[in-house]
mmCIF file of C-alpha atoms in Angstrom:
data_model
loop_
_atom_site.group_PDB
_atom_site.id
_atom_site.type_symbol
_atom_site.label_atom_id
_atom_site.label_comp_id
_atom_site.label_asym_id
_atom_site.label_seq_id
_atom_site.Cartn_x
_atom_site.Cartn_y
_atom_site.Cartn_z
ATOM 1 C CA MET A 1 46.000 15.269 7.992
ATOM 2 C CA ASN A 2 47.751 18.142 9.741
ATOM 3 C CA THR A 3 48.085 17.122 13.373
ATOM 4 C CA TYR A 4 50.021 20.069 14.770
ATOM 5 C CA SER A 5 46.963 21.205 16.732
ATOM 6 C CA LEU A 6 46.992 17.842 18.549
ATOM 7 C CA VAL A 7 50.540 18.297 19.832
ATOM 8 C CA ASP A 8 50.891 19.044 23.519
ATOM 9 C CA PRO A 9 51.372 22.845 23.696
ATOM 10 C CA GLU A 10 54.638 22.529 25.608
ATOM 11 C CA LEU A 11 56.012 20.188 22.949
ATOM 12 C CA GLN A 12 55.060 22.384 20.006
ATOM 13 C CA PRO A 13 58.172 24.617 20.240
ATOM 14 C CA LEU A 14 60.364 21.560 19.645
ATOM 15 C CA LEU A 15 58.843 21.223 16.178
ATOM 16 C CA LYS A 16 59.420 24.838 15.146
ATOM 17 C CA ASN A 17 63.082 24.291 14.313
ATOM 18 C CA TYR A 18 62.965 20.556 13.677
ATOM 19 C CA VAL A 19 64.513 19.493 10.377
ATOM 20 C CA ASP A 20 63.719 16.071 8.945
ATOM 21 C CA PHE A 21 66.862 14.034 8.420
ATOM 22 C CA LYS A 22 67.532 12.838 4.912
ATOM 23 C CA LEU A 23 67.597 9.070 4.821
ATOM 24 C CA GLU A 24 69.983 8.412 2.002
ATOM 25 C CA TYR A 25 72.972 6.242 2.742
ATOM 26 C CA SER A 26 75.575 8.991 2.341
ATOM 27 C CA ALA A 27 73.476 11.353 4.447
ATOM 28 C CA LEU A 28 73.016 8.619 7.035
ATOM 29 C CA LEU A 29 76.780 8.253 7.415
ATOM 30 C CA ALA A 30 77.123 12.013 7.871
ATOM 31 C CA LEU A 31 74.302 12.053 10.426
ATOM 32 C CA ARG A 32 76.001 9.334 12.447
ATOM 33 C CA GLU A 33 79.262 11.279 12.528
ATOM 34 C CA GLN A 34 77.582 14.551 13.482
ATOM 35 C CA ARG A 35 75.561 13.051 16.321
ATOM 36 C CA GLN A 36 78.483 11.070 17.678
ATOM 37 C CA ALA A 37 80.757 14.099 17.623
ATOM 38 C CA ALA A 38 78.154 16.114 19.508
ATOM 39 C CA ALA A 39 77.720 13.307 22.057
ATOM 40 C CA LEU A 40 81.452 12.984 22.633
ATOM 41 C CA GLY A 41 81.692 16.726 23.142
ATOM 42 C CA ALA A 42 78.897 16.619 25.691
ATOM 43 C CA MET A 43 80.762 13.950 27.661
ATOM 44 C CA GLU A 44 83.294 16.609 28.619
ATOM 45 C CA LEU A 45 80.642 18.533 30.551
ATOM 46 C CA ASN A 46 80.546 17.942 34.287
ATOM 47 C CA ASP A 47 77.010 17.160 35.421
ATOM 48 C CA GLY A 48 78.080 16.690 39.031
ATOM 49 C CA LEU A 49 77.048 13.040 39.182
ATOM 50 C CA LYS A 50 79.484 10.736 40.954
ATOM 51 C CA LEU A 51 79.490 8.030 38.311
ATOM 52 C CA SER A 52 82.145 6.211 36.360
ATOM 53 C CA VAL A 53 81.775 5.686 32.603
ATOM 54 C CA THR A 54 83.995 2.845 31.419
ATOM 55 C CA GLU A 55 84.403 1.424 27.931
ATOM 56 C CA LYS A 56 84.679 -2.355 27.663
ATOM 57 C CA LEU A 57 85.185 -4.713 24.706
ATOM 58 C CA ILE A 58 83.737 -8.176 25.187
ATOM 59 C CA SER A 59 83.637 -11.287 23.045
ATOM 60 C CA GLY A 60 80.646 -11.608 20.777
ATOM 61 C CA LEU A 61 78.777 -14.832 20.153
ATOM 62 C CA PRO A 62 80.839 -17.567 18.467
ATOM 63 C CA GLY A 63 81.914 -16.393 15.030
ATOM 64 C CA GLU A 64 80.762 -12.829 15.727
ATOM 65 C CA PRO A 65 82.886 -9.697 16.302
ATOM 66 C CA GLU A 66 83.611 -8.122 19.658
ATOM 67 C CA VAL A 67 80.939 -5.947 21.233
ATOM 68 C CA ARG A 68 81.683 -2.528 22.736
ATOM 69 C CA LEU A 69 79.943 -1.585 25.963
ATOM 70 C CA LEU A 70 79.741 1.526 28.105
ATOM 71 C CA ILE A 71 79.436 0.713 31.787
ATOM 72 C CA ILE A 72 77.890 3.486 33.870
ATOM 73 C CA ALA A 73 78.196 2.817 37.581
ATOM 74 C CA PRO A 74 78.094 4.523 40.991
ATOM 75 C CA PRO A 75 81.088 4.197 43.322
ATOM 76 C CA ALA A 76 81.693 0.556 44.182
ATOM 77 C CA ASP A 77 80.861 -0.787 47.615
ATOM 78 C CA SER A 78 79.874 -4.116 49.104
ATOM 79 C CA LYS A 79 76.183 -4.120 48.164
ATOM 80 C CA LEU A 80 74.724 -5.683 45.018
ATOM 81 C CA ARG A 81 72.682 -3.386 42.827
ATOM 82 C CA MET A 82 70.104 -3.635 40.076
ATOM 83 C CA GLY A 83 71.657 -3.989 36.631
ATOM 84 C CA ILE A 84 70.113 -2.509 33.498
ATOM 85 C CA LEU A 85 71.109 -3.564 30.006
ATOM 86 C CA HIS A 86 70.448 -0.481 27.893
ATOM 87 C CA LEU A 87 69.818 -0.600 24.135
ATOM 88 C CA HIS A 88 69.900 2.765 22.389
ATOM 89 C CA GLY A 89 67.386 4.048 19.863
ATOM 90 C CA GLY A 90 67.926 5.220 16.296
ATOM 91 C CA GLY A 91 65.803 3.046 14.033
ATOM 92 C CA TYR A 92 68.526 0.362 13.965
ATOM 93 C CA ILE A 93 70.442 2.647 11.572
ATOM 94 C CA PHE A 94 72.051 5.231 13.878
ATOM 95 C CA GLY A 95 72.655 5.930 17.553
ATOM 96 C CA SER A 96 75.268 4.891 20.111
ATOM 97 C CA PRO A 97 75.732 4.501 23.863
ATOM 98 C CA GLU A 98 77.352 7.953 24.036
ATOM 99 C CA GLN A 99 74.270 9.527 22.489
ATOM 100 C CA SER A 100 72.131 8.076 25.278
ATOM 101 C CA LEU A 101 74.293 9.111 28.213
ATOM 102 C CA SER A 102 71.784 11.658 29.449
ATOM 103 C CA LEU A 103 69.343 8.806 30.056
ATOM 104 C CA THR A 104 71.807 6.178 31.236
ATOM 105 C CA ARG A 105 73.692 8.486 33.606
ATOM 106 C CA SER A 106 70.536 9.917 35.151
ATOM 107 C CA THR A 107 69.148 6.398 35.568
ATOM 108 C CA ALA A 108 72.319 5.064 37.178
ATOM 109 C CA ALA A 109 72.318 8.015 39.586
ATOM 110 C CA GLU A 110 68.620 7.996 40.442
ATOM 111 C CA GLN A 111 68.366 4.223 40.866
ATOM 112 C CA ASP A 112 71.850 3.749 42.351
ATOM 113 C CA CYS A 113 72.311 0.965 39.819
ATOM 114 C CA VAL A 114 74.720 -0.208 37.138
ATOM 115 C CA VAL A 115 73.750 0.500 33.527
ATOM 116 C CA ILE A 116 75.485 -1.268 30.659
ATOM 117 C CA SER A 117 74.824 0.299 27.270
ATOM 118 C CA VAL A 118 75.457 -1.799 24.167
ATOM 119 C CA ASP A 119 77.074 -0.441 21.013
ATOM 120 C CA TYR A 120 75.314 -2.990 18.830
ATOM 121 C CA ARG A 121 75.998 -3.184 15.104
ATOM 122 C CA LEU A 122 73.847 -0.992 12.880
ATOM 123 C CA ALA A 123 71.987 -1.570 9.631
ATOM 124 C CA PRO A 124 72.213 -1.513 6.695
ATOM 125 C CA GLU A 125 75.867 -2.621 7.049
ATOM 126 C CA SER A 126 74.914 -5.265 9.619
ATOM 127 C CA PRO A 127 71.268 -6.303 9.233
ATOM 128 C CA PHE A 128 69.280 -8.590 11.511
ATOM 129 C CA PRO A 129 70.282 -10.571 13.546
ATOM 130 C CA ALA A 130 73.513 -8.637 14.228
ATOM 131 C CA ALA A 131 72.001 -6.230 16.772
ATOM 132 C CA LEU A 132 70.194 -9.038 18.585
ATOM 133 C CA ASN A 133 73.321 -11.194 18.689
ATOM 134 C CA ASP A 134 75.357 -8.326 20.131
ATOM 135 C CA SER A 135 72.698 -7.629 22.754
ATOM 136 C CA TYR A 136 72.461 -11.288 23.729
ATOM 137 C CA ALA A 137 76.245 -11.514 24.043
ATOM 138 C CA ALA A 138 76.186 -8.437 26.281
ATOM 139 C CA LEU A 139 73.473 -9.919 28.490
ATOM 140 C CA ILE A 140 75.408 -13.165 28.905
ATOM 141 C CA TRP A 141 78.590 -11.256 29.793
ATOM 142 C CA MET A 142 76.695 -9.029 32.219
ATOM 143 C CA SER A 143 75.200 -12.011 34.015
ATOM 144 C CA GLU A 144 78.469 -13.963 34.121
ATOM 145 C CA HIS A 145 80.347 -10.962 35.554
ATOM 146 C CA ALA A 146 77.530 -9.728 37.800
ATOM 147 C CA GLY A 147 79.473 -10.177 41.015
ATOM 148 C CA GLU A 148 82.490 -8.153 39.938
ATOM 149 C CA LEU A 149 80.198 -5.493 38.483
ATOM 150 C CA GLY A 150 78.340 -5.172 41.788
ATOM 151 C CA ILE A 151 75.099 -6.420 40.220
ATOM 152 C CA SER A 152 72.532 -8.785 41.679
ATOM 153 C CA ARG A 153 72.032 -11.453 39.013
ATOM 154 C CA GLN A 154 68.347 -11.760 39.989
ATOM 155 C CA HIS A 155 67.798 -8.041 39.329
ATOM 156 C CA ILE A 156 68.946 -7.623 35.720
ATOM 157 C CA GLY A 157 66.499 -6.033 33.303
ATOM 158 C CA VAL A 158 66.525 -4.479 29.868
ATOM 159 C CA MET A 159 65.638 -0.926 28.840
ATOM 160 C CA GLY A 160 65.384 0.910 25.543
ATOM 161 C CA ASP A 161 63.743 3.670 23.543
ATOM 162 C CA SER A 162 62.313 3.312 20.028
ATOM 163 C CA ALA A 163 64.373 0.732 18.086
ATOM 164 C CA GLY A 164 66.258 0.021 21.303
ATOM 165 C CA ALA A 165 62.958 -0.758 23.011
ATOM 166 C CA GLY A 166 61.976 -3.006 20.114
ATOM 167 C CA LEU A 167 65.327 -4.741 20.448
ATOM 168 C CA ALA A 168 64.761 -5.068 24.204
ATOM 169 C CA ALA A 169 61.386 -6.723 23.553
ATOM 170 C CA ALA A 170 63.036 -9.023 21.002
ATOM 171 C CA LEU A 171 65.761 -9.946 23.487
ATOM 172 C CA ALA A 172 63.121 -10.807 26.090
ATOM 173 C CA LEU A 173 61.461 -13.144 23.578
ATOM 174 C CA TYR A 174 64.801 -14.658 22.585
ATOM 175 C CA VAL A 175 65.853 -15.345 26.164
ATOM 176 C CA ARG A 176 62.473 -16.912 26.923
ATOM 177 C CA ASP A 177 62.637 -19.201 23.890
ATOM 178 C CA ARG A 178 66.345 -20.005 23.627
ATOM 179 C CA GLY A 179 67.428 -19.861 27.237
ATOM 180 C CA GLY A 180 69.947 -17.609 28.882
ATOM 181 C CA PRO A 181 70.087 -15.183 31.777
ATOM 182 C CA ALA A 182 66.620 -14.427 33.090
ATOM 183 C CA LEU A 183 65.383 -10.863 32.771
ATOM 184 C CA ALA A 184 63.628 -9.261 35.723
ATOM 185 C CA PHE A 185 61.839 -6.646 33.599
ATOM 186 C CA GLN A 186 61.591 -4.954 30.213
ATOM 187 C CA ASN A 187 61.313 -1.163 30.170
ATOM 188 C CA LEU A 188 60.055 -0.028 26.769
ATOM 189 C CA MET A 189 59.679 3.601 25.704
ATOM 190 C CA PHE A 190 57.709 3.937 22.415
ATOM 191 C CA PRO A 191 59.102 0.646 21.047
ATOM 192 C CA MET A 192 59.596 -0.109 17.328
ATOM 193 C CA LEU A 193 57.889 -3.498 17.210
ATOM 194 C CA ASP A 194 56.109 -4.193 13.927
ATOM 195 C CA ASP A 195 57.555 -4.049 10.405
ATOM 196 C CA ARG A 196 54.055 -4.486 8.973
ATOM 197 C CA THR A 197 53.219 -0.911 9.930
ATOM 198 C CA VAL A 198 54.956 0.154 6.704
ATOM 199 C CA LEU A 199 52.298 -1.658 4.644
ATOM 200 C CA GLU A 200 49.180 -0.359 6.380
ATOM 201 C CA THR A 201 46.397 0.274 3.890
ATOM 202 C CA ASP A 202 44.346 2.303 6.372
ATOM 203 C CA PRO A 203 46.913 4.077 8.548
ATOM 204 C CA ASN A 204 45.964 6.007 11.637
ATOM 205 C CA PRO A 205 45.412 9.563 10.336
ATOM 206 C CA VAL A 206 46.753 11.288 13.464
ATOM 207 C CA THR A 207 50.049 9.433 13.917
ATOM 208 C CA GLY A 208 53.463 9.677 12.323
ATOM 209 C CA GLU A 209 53.516 13.236 11.039
ATOM 210 C CA PHE A 210 56.401 14.351 13.256
ATOM 211 C CA VAL A 211 59.973 13.168 13.956
ATOM 212 C CA TRP A 212 59.642 9.487 12.962
ATOM 213 C CA THR A 213 57.497 9.320 9.851
ATOM 214 C CA ARG A 214 56.152 6.478 7.750
ATOM 215 C CA GLU A 215 58.873 7.167 5.187
ATOM 216 C CA ALA A 216 61.620 6.926 7.804
ATOM 217 C CA ASN A 217 60.060 3.777 9.226
ATOM 218 C CA ASN A 218 59.939 2.171 5.786
ATOM 219 C CA TYR A 219 63.589 2.958 5.125
ATOM 220 C CA ALA A 220 64.774 1.775 8.540
ATOM 221 C CA TRP A 221 62.849 -1.491 8.587
ATOM 222 C CA ASN A 222 64.080 -2.498 5.154
ATOM 223 C CA ALA A 223 67.650 -1.533 6.044
ATOM 224 C CA TYR A 224 67.418 -3.660 9.195
ATOM 225 C CA LEU A 225 65.739 -6.659 7.611
ATOM 226 C CA THR A 226 67.481 -6.784 4.237
ATOM 227 C CA GLY A 227 70.657 -4.677 4.484
ATOM 228 C CA GLU A 228 69.502 -2.650 1.477
ATOM 229 C CA ARG A 229 71.129 0.772 1.099
ATOM 230 C CA LEU A 230 68.136 2.334 -0.618
ATOM 231 C CA PRO A 231 67.605 6.029 -1.325
ATOM 232 C CA GLN A 232 65.095 7.998 0.669
ATOM 233 C CA ILE A 233 61.660 6.487 0.141
ATOM 234 C CA HIS A 234 59.132 9.300 -0.193
ATOM 235 C CA SER A 235 56.970 7.573 -2.761
ATOM 236 C CA GLU A 236 56.906 4.745 -5.239
ATOM 237 C CA GLN A 237 58.523 7.090 -7.761
ATOM 238 C CA ALA A 238 61.556 7.521 -5.499
ATOM 239 C CA TRP A 239 62.600 3.936 -6.162
ATOM 240 C CA THR A 240 64.177 2.606 -9.308
ATOM 241 C CA LYS A 241 62.267 -0.307 -10.798
ATOM 242 C CA THR A 242 65.083 -2.683 -9.893
ATOM 243 C CA GLU A 243 65.236 -1.536 -6.250
ATOM 244 C CA SER A 244 61.465 -1.629 -5.912
ATOM 245 C CA ALA A 245 61.172 -5.145 -7.267
ATOM 246 C CA ARG A 246 64.081 -6.497 -5.243
ATOM 247 C CA VAL A 247 62.835 -5.233 -1.898
ATOM 248 C CA LYS A 248 59.118 -5.643 -2.404
ATOM 249 C CA HIS A 249 59.442 -9.258 -3.483
ATOM 250 C CA SER A 250 61.896 -10.213 -0.763
ATOM 251 C CA LYS A 251 60.266 -12.469 1.815
ATOM 252 C CA ASN A 252 62.609 -10.937 4.392
ATOM 253 C CA ALA A 253 61.650 -7.327 3.634
ATOM 254 C CA ALA A 254 59.285 -5.288 5.774
ATOM 255 C CA GLY A 255 55.894 -6.954 5.588
ATOM 256 C CA GLY A 256 57.387 -10.119 4.077
ATOM 257 C CA GLU A 257 56.354 -13.573 5.183
ATOM 258 C CA ASN A 258 59.749 -14.636 6.543
ATOM 259 C CA VAL A 259 60.360 -11.858 9.074
ATOM 260 C CA SER A 260 61.452 -13.322 12.419
ATOM 261 C CA ILE A 261 59.676 -12.584 15.668
ATOM 262 C CA TYR A 262 63.108 -11.714 17.045
ATOM 263 C CA ALA A 263 63.323 -8.899 14.494
ATOM 264 C CA ALA A 264 59.720 -7.712 14.853
ATOM 265 C CA PRO A 265 58.332 -8.797 18.253
ATOM 266 C CA SER A 266 54.753 -7.938 17.281
ATOM 267 C CA ARG A 267 54.835 -10.982 15.017
ATOM 268 C CA ALA A 268 55.120 -13.291 18.017
ATOM 269 C CA THR A 269 51.860 -15.172 18.530
ATOM 270 C CA GLU A 270 52.624 -16.224 22.104
ATOM 271 C CA LEU A 271 53.671 -13.593 24.634
ATOM 272 C CA SER A 272 53.185 -15.520 27.865
ATOM 273 C CA GLY A 273 56.211 -16.177 30.027
ATOM 274 C CA LEU A 274 57.823 -12.808 29.368
ATOM 275 C CA PRO A 275 59.182 -10.582 32.149
ATOM 276 C CA PRO A 276 57.091 -7.723 33.557
ATOM 277 C CA ALA A 277 56.789 -4.869 31.087
ATOM 278 C CA TRP A 278 56.563 -1.113 31.350
ATOM 279 C CA LEU A 279 55.478 0.378 28.024
ATOM 280 C CA SER A 280 54.846 4.003 27.150
ATOM 281 C CA VAL A 281 53.852 5.847 23.982
ATOM 282 C CA GLY A 282 52.331 9.137 22.841
ATOM 283 C CA THR A 283 48.984 9.324 21.080
ATOM 284 C CA ILE A 284 50.407 10.858 17.881
ATOM 285 C CA ASP A 285 53.505 8.654 17.730
ATOM 286 C CA LEU A 286 53.684 6.510 14.587
ATOM 287 C CA PHE A 287 54.042 3.479 16.866
ATOM 288 C CA PHE A 288 50.888 4.206 18.881
ATOM 289 C CA ASP A 289 48.692 1.527 17.313
ATOM 290 C CA GLU A 290 51.320 -1.223 17.285
ATOM 291 C CA ASN A 291 52.296 -0.400 20.870
ATOM 292 C CA MET A 292 48.707 -0.509 22.096
ATOM 293 C CA GLU A 293 48.144 -3.838 20.379
ATOM 294 C CA TYR A 294 51.342 -5.303 21.811
ATOM 295 C CA ALA A 295 50.369 -4.098 25.278
ATOM 296 C CA ARG A 296 46.938 -5.682 24.907
ATOM 297 C CA ARG A 297 48.466 -9.019 23.938
ATOM 298 C CA LEU A 298 51.048 -8.864 26.731
ATOM 299 C CA ALA A 299 48.220 -8.468 29.226
ATOM 300 C CA ARG A 300 46.229 -11.300 27.622
ATOM 301 C CA GLY A 301 49.351 -13.449 27.893
ATOM 302 C CA GLY A 302 49.450 -12.945 31.646
ATOM 303 C CA VAL A 303 52.462 -10.628 31.583
ATOM 304 C CA ALA A 304 52.544 -8.034 34.364
ATOM 305 C CA LEU A 305 52.126 -4.785 32.462
ATOM 306 C CA GLU A 306 52.119 -1.077 33.140
ATOM 307 C CA LEU A 307 50.990 0.985 30.155
ATOM 308 C CA ASN A 308 51.436 4.757 30.026
ATOM 309 C CA VAL A 309 49.861 6.821 27.248
ATOM 310 C CA TYR A 310 50.741 10.492 26.820
ATOM 311 C CA PRO A 311 48.214 12.713 25.000
ATOM 312 C CA GLY A 312 49.620 14.866 22.223
ATOM 313 C CA ALA A 313 53.086 13.326 22.409
ATOM 314 C CA PHE A 314 55.048 12.470 19.257
ATOM 315 C CA HIS A 315 57.927 10.031 18.867
ATOM 316 C CA GLY A 316 60.943 10.887 20.996
ATOM 317 C CA PHE A 317 59.080 13.471 23.071
ATOM 318 C CA SER A 318 60.571 12.286 26.360
ATOM 319 C CA GLY A 319 63.892 13.899 25.494
ATOM 320 C CA SER A 320 62.431 17.365 25.985
ATOM 321 C CA SER A 321 64.009 19.093 28.954
ATOM 322 C CA ASP A 322 61.204 21.561 29.593
ATOM 323 C CA ALA A 323 57.802 20.059 28.784
ATOM 324 C CA GLU A 324 55.870 18.803 31.795
ATOM 325 C CA ILE A 325 54.603 15.778 29.861
ATOM 326 C CA ALA A 326 58.197 14.753 29.104
ATOM 327 C CA ARG A 327 59.207 15.168 32.734
ATOM 328 C CA ARG A 328 56.228 13.043 33.718
ATOM 329 C CA ALA A 329 57.207 10.293 31.266
ATOM 330 C CA ARG A 330 60.755 10.217 32.613
ATOM 331 C CA ALA A 331 59.446 10.115 36.191
ATOM 332 C CA ASP A 332 57.042 7.304 35.316
ATOM 333 C CA ARG A 333 59.934 5.310 33.866
ATOM 334 C CA GLN A 334 62.128 5.835 36.911
ATOM 335 C CA ARG A 335 59.292 4.950 39.281
ATOM 336 C CA SER A 336 58.806 1.663 37.430
ATOM 337 C CA LEU A 337 62.531 0.879 37.464
ATOM 338 C CA SER A 338 62.741 1.523 41.192
ATOM 339 C CA SER A 339 60.247 -1.266 41.869
ATOM 340 C CA PHE A 340 62.775 -3.854 40.626
ATOM 341 C CA LYS A 341 65.688 -2.848 42.855
ATOM 342 C CA PRO A 342 66.983 -5.306 45.456
ATOM 343 C CA ARG A 343 65.287 -4.799 48.782
#
C-alpha cells in the first residue's frame, strides 16, 4: 500500500530526497564511516551552548572490554543535577554518541542536566548481549561517580530513540530483575522492542514504508540476535539456501523461541515494577503496533505512563528541523524530562 498521502504534509519533503541505505555488510561499514565523519565534522560548529563534551573510557563488566562514553555537561557548580544515560539509535548496527549530539547537547542545555551517551558495541560484530552489558556497565559507573559528575543519584534516568529506546527499555527490565542502580524514568522515542514483528503474517498495511522498513528491521534484528552478516534481505530469493536455513532454524534468530526479554523487551510477560515511562511513536512508523501494545501492557502493569502518538509521522521523524509535528515531539520529550529534575 502506498502511504505517502498519509504522511504529515510538513514531513513529506524529507522523503523527496531520501535514499534507502543498502544493508549489506560492506555497505554497512561504509555507512558507519560516512555518518561518523559527518558527525565529527559537525562537532566543530559552535552552537553557542555553554557545555563541555568529554570523552571517557570506563571498565566494562568483568571479562568485557572498556566502554567509551561522551559526557555532556553544563558548567560545574555546587548543585546536583538530573543525570540521563543516553543510548543512541541505529538498529543496533550503526550509530554513535557523536551522531546524537544534537539531541544530547540540546537536552543537557534545556534541562540543565548531565547527559552520558554510551558508545555501546554494535552488531553483527558484537551481538546481544554486548550492547546491554555496555549500557549496564555505564549505568553502574554513572551511579558510582554521581557525586563527582554533579548528578543526584536519585534522579538518573535512561533515554533513547529507536534501537536505543529498545535498549533503554531492556536496561530498565534488567535493572529491575538483576538489581543495580535504580532508574527514575525511561524516555522512549519510537522504541525497537519486538523481534517478532519481522514474522508478522498480517502486517499493518500503513506502517513501515518509509525510512525503517520491514526489510531493514529483519536484517537488523538477525544481526543483533545472531551476529549473522547476511546480505540485504528483500525477499526469500535474496538469501542463499544455506543462509536461509541457518538463520530461520536458529532458536536465537528473530522470532525464535530462545530470544531473551533483555534483547526484545516486548517478550517480557511482567512489566510491573518498572520506572515511569514516556513513549512516543508516529502512526505510520513500522513500530507503531508493537509500541502501542507495549504501552498498553505498561499501563496494565501499573507503570506510570505518558503515551504520545503523532499522526502521519514515520520512523525518525523527530529529527526534522522544520516540521511542526517534529518540534512538538521534541517539546513533549523535554517537558516529560523536566518533571524528573531535582526540586
